[in-house]
Tab-separated table of C-alpha atoms and ligand atoms in Angstrom:
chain	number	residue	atom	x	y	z
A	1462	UNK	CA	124.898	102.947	51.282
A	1463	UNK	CA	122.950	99.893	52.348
A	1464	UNK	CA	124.891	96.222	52.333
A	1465	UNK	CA	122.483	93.464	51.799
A	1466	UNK	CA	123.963	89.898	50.812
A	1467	UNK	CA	127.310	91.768	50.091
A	1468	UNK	CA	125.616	94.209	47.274
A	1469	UNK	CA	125.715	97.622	47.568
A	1470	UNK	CA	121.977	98.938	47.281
A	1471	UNK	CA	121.570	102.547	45.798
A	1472	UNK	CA	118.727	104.054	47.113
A	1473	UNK	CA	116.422	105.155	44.821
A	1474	UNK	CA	112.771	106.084	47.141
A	1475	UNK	CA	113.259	106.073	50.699
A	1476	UNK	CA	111.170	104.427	52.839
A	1477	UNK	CA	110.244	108.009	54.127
A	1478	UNK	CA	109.230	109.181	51.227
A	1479	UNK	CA	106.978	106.028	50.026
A	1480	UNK	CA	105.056	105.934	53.500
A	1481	UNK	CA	104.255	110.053	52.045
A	1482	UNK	CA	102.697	108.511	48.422
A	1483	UNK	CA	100.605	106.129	49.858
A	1484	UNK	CA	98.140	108.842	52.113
A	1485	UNK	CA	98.229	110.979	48.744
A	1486	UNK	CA	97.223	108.808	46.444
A	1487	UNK	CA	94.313	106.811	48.729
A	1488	UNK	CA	93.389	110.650	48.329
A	1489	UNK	CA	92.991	110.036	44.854
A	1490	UNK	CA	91.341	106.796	44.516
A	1491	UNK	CA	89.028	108.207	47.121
A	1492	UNK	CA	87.912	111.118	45.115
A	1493	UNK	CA	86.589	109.304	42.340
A	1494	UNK	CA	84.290	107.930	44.085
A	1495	UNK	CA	84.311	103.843	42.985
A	1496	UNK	CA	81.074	102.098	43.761
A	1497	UNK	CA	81.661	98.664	45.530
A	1498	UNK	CA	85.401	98.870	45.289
A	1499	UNK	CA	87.375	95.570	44.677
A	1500	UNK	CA	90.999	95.712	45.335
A	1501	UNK	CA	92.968	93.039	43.227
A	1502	UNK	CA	96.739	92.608	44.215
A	1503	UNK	CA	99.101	91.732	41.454
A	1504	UNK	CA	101.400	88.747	43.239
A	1505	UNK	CA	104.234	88.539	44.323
A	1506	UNK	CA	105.612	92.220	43.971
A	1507	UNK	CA	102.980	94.289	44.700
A	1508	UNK	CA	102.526	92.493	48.580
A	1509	UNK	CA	103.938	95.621	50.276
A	1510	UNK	CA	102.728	98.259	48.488
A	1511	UNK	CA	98.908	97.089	48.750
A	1512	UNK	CA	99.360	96.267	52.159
A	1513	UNK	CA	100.626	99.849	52.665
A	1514	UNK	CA	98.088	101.115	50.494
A	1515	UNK	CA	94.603	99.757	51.635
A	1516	UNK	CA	95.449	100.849	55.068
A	1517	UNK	CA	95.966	104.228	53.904
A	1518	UNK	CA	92.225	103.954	51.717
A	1519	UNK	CA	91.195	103.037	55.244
A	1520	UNK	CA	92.695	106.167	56.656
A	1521	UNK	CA	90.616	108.224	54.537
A	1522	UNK	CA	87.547	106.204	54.871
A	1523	UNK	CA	87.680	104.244	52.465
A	1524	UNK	CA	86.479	100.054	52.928
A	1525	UNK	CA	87.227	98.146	49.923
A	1526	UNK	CA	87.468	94.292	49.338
A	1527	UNK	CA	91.077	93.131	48.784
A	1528	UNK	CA	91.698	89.934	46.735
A	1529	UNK	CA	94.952	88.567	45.023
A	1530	UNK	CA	95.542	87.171	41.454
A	1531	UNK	CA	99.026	85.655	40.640
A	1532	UNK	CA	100.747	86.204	37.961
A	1533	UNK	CA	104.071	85.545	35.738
A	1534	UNK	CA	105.100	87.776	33.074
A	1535	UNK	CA	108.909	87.408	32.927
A	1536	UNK	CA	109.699	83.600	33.542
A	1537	UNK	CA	113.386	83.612	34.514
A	1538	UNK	CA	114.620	86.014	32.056
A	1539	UNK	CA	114.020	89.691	32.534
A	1540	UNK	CA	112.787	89.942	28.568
A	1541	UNK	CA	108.877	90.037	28.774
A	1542	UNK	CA	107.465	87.080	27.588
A	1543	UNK	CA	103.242	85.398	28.152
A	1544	UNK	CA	102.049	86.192	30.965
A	1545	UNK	CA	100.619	83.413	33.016
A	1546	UNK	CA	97.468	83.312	35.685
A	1547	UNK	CA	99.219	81.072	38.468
A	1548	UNK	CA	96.276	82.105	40.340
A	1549	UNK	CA	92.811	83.626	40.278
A	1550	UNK	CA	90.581	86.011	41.906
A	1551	UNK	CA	87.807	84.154	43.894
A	1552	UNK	CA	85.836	86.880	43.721
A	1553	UNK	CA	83.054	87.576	41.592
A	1554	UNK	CA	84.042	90.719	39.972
A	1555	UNK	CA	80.864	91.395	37.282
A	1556	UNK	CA	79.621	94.838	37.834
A	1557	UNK	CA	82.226	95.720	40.440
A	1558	UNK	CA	84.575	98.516	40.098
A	1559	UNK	CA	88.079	96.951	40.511
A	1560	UNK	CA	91.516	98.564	41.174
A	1561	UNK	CA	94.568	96.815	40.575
A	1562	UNK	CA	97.553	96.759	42.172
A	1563	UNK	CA	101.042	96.444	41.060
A	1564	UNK	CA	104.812	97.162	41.963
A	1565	UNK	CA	105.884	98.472	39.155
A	1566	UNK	CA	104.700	99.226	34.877
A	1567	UNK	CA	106.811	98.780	32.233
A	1568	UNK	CA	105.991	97.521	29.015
A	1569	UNK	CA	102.145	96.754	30.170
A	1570	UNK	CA	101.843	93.398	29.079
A	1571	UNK	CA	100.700	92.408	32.803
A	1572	UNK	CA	98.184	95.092	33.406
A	1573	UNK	CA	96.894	94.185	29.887
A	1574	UNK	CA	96.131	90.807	30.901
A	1575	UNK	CA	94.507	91.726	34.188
A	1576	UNK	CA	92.357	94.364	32.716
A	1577	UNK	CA	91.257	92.263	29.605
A	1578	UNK	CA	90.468	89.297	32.126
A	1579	UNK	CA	88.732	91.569	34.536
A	1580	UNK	CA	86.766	93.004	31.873
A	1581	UNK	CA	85.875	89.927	30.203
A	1582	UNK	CA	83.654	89.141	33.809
A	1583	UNK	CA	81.827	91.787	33.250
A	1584	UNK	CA	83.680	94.028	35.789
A	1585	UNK	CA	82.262	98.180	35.567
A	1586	UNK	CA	85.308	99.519	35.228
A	1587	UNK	CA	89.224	98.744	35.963
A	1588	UNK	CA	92.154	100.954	37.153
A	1589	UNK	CA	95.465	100.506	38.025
A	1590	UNK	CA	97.493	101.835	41.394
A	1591	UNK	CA	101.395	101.263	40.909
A	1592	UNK	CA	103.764	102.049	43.197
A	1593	UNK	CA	106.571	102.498	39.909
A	1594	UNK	CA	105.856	103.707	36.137
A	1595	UNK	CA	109.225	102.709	34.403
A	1596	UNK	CA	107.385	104.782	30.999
A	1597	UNK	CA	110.497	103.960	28.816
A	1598	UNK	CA	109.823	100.716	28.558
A	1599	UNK	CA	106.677	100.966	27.476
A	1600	UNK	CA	105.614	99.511	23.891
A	1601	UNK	CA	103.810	100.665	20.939
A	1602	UNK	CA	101.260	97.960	21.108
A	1603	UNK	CA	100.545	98.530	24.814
A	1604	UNK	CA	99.833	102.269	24.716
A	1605	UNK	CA	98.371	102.946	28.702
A	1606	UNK	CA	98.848	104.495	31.648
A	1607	UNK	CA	98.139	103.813	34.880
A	1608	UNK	CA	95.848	105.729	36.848
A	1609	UNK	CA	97.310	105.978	40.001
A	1610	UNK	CA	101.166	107.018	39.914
A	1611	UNK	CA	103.781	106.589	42.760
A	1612	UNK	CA	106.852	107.495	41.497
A	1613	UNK	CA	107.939	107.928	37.825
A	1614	UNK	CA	111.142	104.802	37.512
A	1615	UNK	CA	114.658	105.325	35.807
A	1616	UNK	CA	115.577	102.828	33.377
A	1617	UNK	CA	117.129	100.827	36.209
A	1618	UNK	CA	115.942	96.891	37.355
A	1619	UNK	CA	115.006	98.033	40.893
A	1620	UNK	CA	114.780	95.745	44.230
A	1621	UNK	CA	113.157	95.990	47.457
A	1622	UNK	CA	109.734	97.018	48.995
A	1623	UNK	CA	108.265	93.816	47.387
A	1624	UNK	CA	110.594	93.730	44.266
A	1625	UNK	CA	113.112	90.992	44.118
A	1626	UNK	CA	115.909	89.179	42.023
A	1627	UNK	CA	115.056	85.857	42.220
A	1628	UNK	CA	112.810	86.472	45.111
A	1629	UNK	CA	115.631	88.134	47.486
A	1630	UNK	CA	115.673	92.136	48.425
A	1631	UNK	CA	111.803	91.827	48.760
A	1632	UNK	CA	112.090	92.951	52.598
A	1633	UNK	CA	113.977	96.263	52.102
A	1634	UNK	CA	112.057	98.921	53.131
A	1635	UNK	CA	112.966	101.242	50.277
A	1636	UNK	CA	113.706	100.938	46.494
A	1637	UNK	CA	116.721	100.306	45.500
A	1638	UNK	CA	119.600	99.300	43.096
A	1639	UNK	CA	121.901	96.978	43.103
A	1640	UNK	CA	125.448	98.802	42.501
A	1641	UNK	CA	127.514	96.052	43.161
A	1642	UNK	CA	129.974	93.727	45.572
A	1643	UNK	CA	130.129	95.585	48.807
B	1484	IMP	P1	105.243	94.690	32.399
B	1484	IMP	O1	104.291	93.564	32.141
B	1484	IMP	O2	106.333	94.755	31.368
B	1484	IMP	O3	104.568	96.018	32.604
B	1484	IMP	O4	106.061	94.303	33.697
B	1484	IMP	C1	105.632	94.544	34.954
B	1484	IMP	C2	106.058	93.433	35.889
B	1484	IMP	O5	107.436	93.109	35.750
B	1484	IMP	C3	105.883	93.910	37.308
B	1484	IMP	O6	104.715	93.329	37.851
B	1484	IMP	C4	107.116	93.448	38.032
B	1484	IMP	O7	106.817	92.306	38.810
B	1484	IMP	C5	108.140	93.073	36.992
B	1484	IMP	N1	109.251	94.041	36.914
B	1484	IMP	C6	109.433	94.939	35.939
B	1484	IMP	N2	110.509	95.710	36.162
B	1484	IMP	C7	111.029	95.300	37.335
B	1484	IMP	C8	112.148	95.752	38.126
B	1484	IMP	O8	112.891	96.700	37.806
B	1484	IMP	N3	112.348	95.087	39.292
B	1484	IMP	C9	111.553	94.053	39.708
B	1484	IMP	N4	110.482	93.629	38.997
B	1484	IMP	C10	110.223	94.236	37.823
B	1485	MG	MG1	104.799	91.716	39.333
């Protein structure tokens, strides 16, 4: 078992396995055939997994725009709270086709927020790539799914590949959990 900062890390998706989701599922963004694709990564989380990703839609032929949007859903806690634009697309997105990218769903109140903003600039349509789908957690008021599906989550807080507590574990290579004092 991994040691990082004296905590055991359970691994949960090896890095093995990720680098195998990304070439199938720029399969599947590339078969529905988006018009004037506009990639929008979800900050800070999802910076590995759309790096990894739009090289992969560029393996399969794929040449989108890529463009970042920064936002806070959690605050310090880990109970979902407002989410908060800390920063913007510069893009203009009316009549584009956008995909968005995040780590990891849960309850949906993020995706929510980018879709609704997205869609209030007039964008064509909006989908969502995430790397995790932690369903369970997902409320009554939010009911949505995300088109694009790495890995279904446990109920678990998970760390690495981008994911962090308090912004450390974001360079592991895999998901993980953290089981304890090594
Ligand atoms: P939602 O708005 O409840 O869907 O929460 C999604 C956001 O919460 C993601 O963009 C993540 O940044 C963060 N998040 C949720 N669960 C975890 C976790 O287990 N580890 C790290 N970040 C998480
Ligand atoms: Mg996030």
């Amino acid at each position: 078992m991994p040691v990082v900062r004296n905590k055991k890390i359970d691994v949960l998706f090896p890095a093995s396995a990720i680098a195998v989701r990304h070439l199938e599922l720029a399969r599947e963004i590339a078969a529905r055939d988006y018009k004037d694709l506009l990639v929008v990564s979800i900050l800070k989380g999802s910076f590995i997994f759309a790096a990894d990703l739009v090289r992969a839609m560029h393996d399969v032929g794929l040449a989108p725009e890529v463009e970042f949007m920064m936002l806070s859903t959690y605050g310090k806690g880990t109970d979902p709270g407002e989410v908060q634009l800390l920063r913007d697309v510069e893009s203009d997105v009316n009549g584009r086709d956008v995909l968005i990218v995040d780590d990891i769903l849960e309850s949906g109140k993020t995706l929510t927020y980018a879709r609704d903003l997205m869609l209030s600039r007039g964008a064509n349509s909006v989908a969502f790539a995430v790397l995790l789908d932690k369903r369970i957690k997902r409320q009554a008021e939010t009911p949505f799914d995300a088109d694009f599906i790495g890995f279904e989550c446990p109920d678990h807080f998970v760390v690495g590949y981008g994911m962090d507590v308090a912004h450390a574990f974001r360079e592991l290579p895999f998901v993980g959990i953290v089981a304890g004092d090594a």
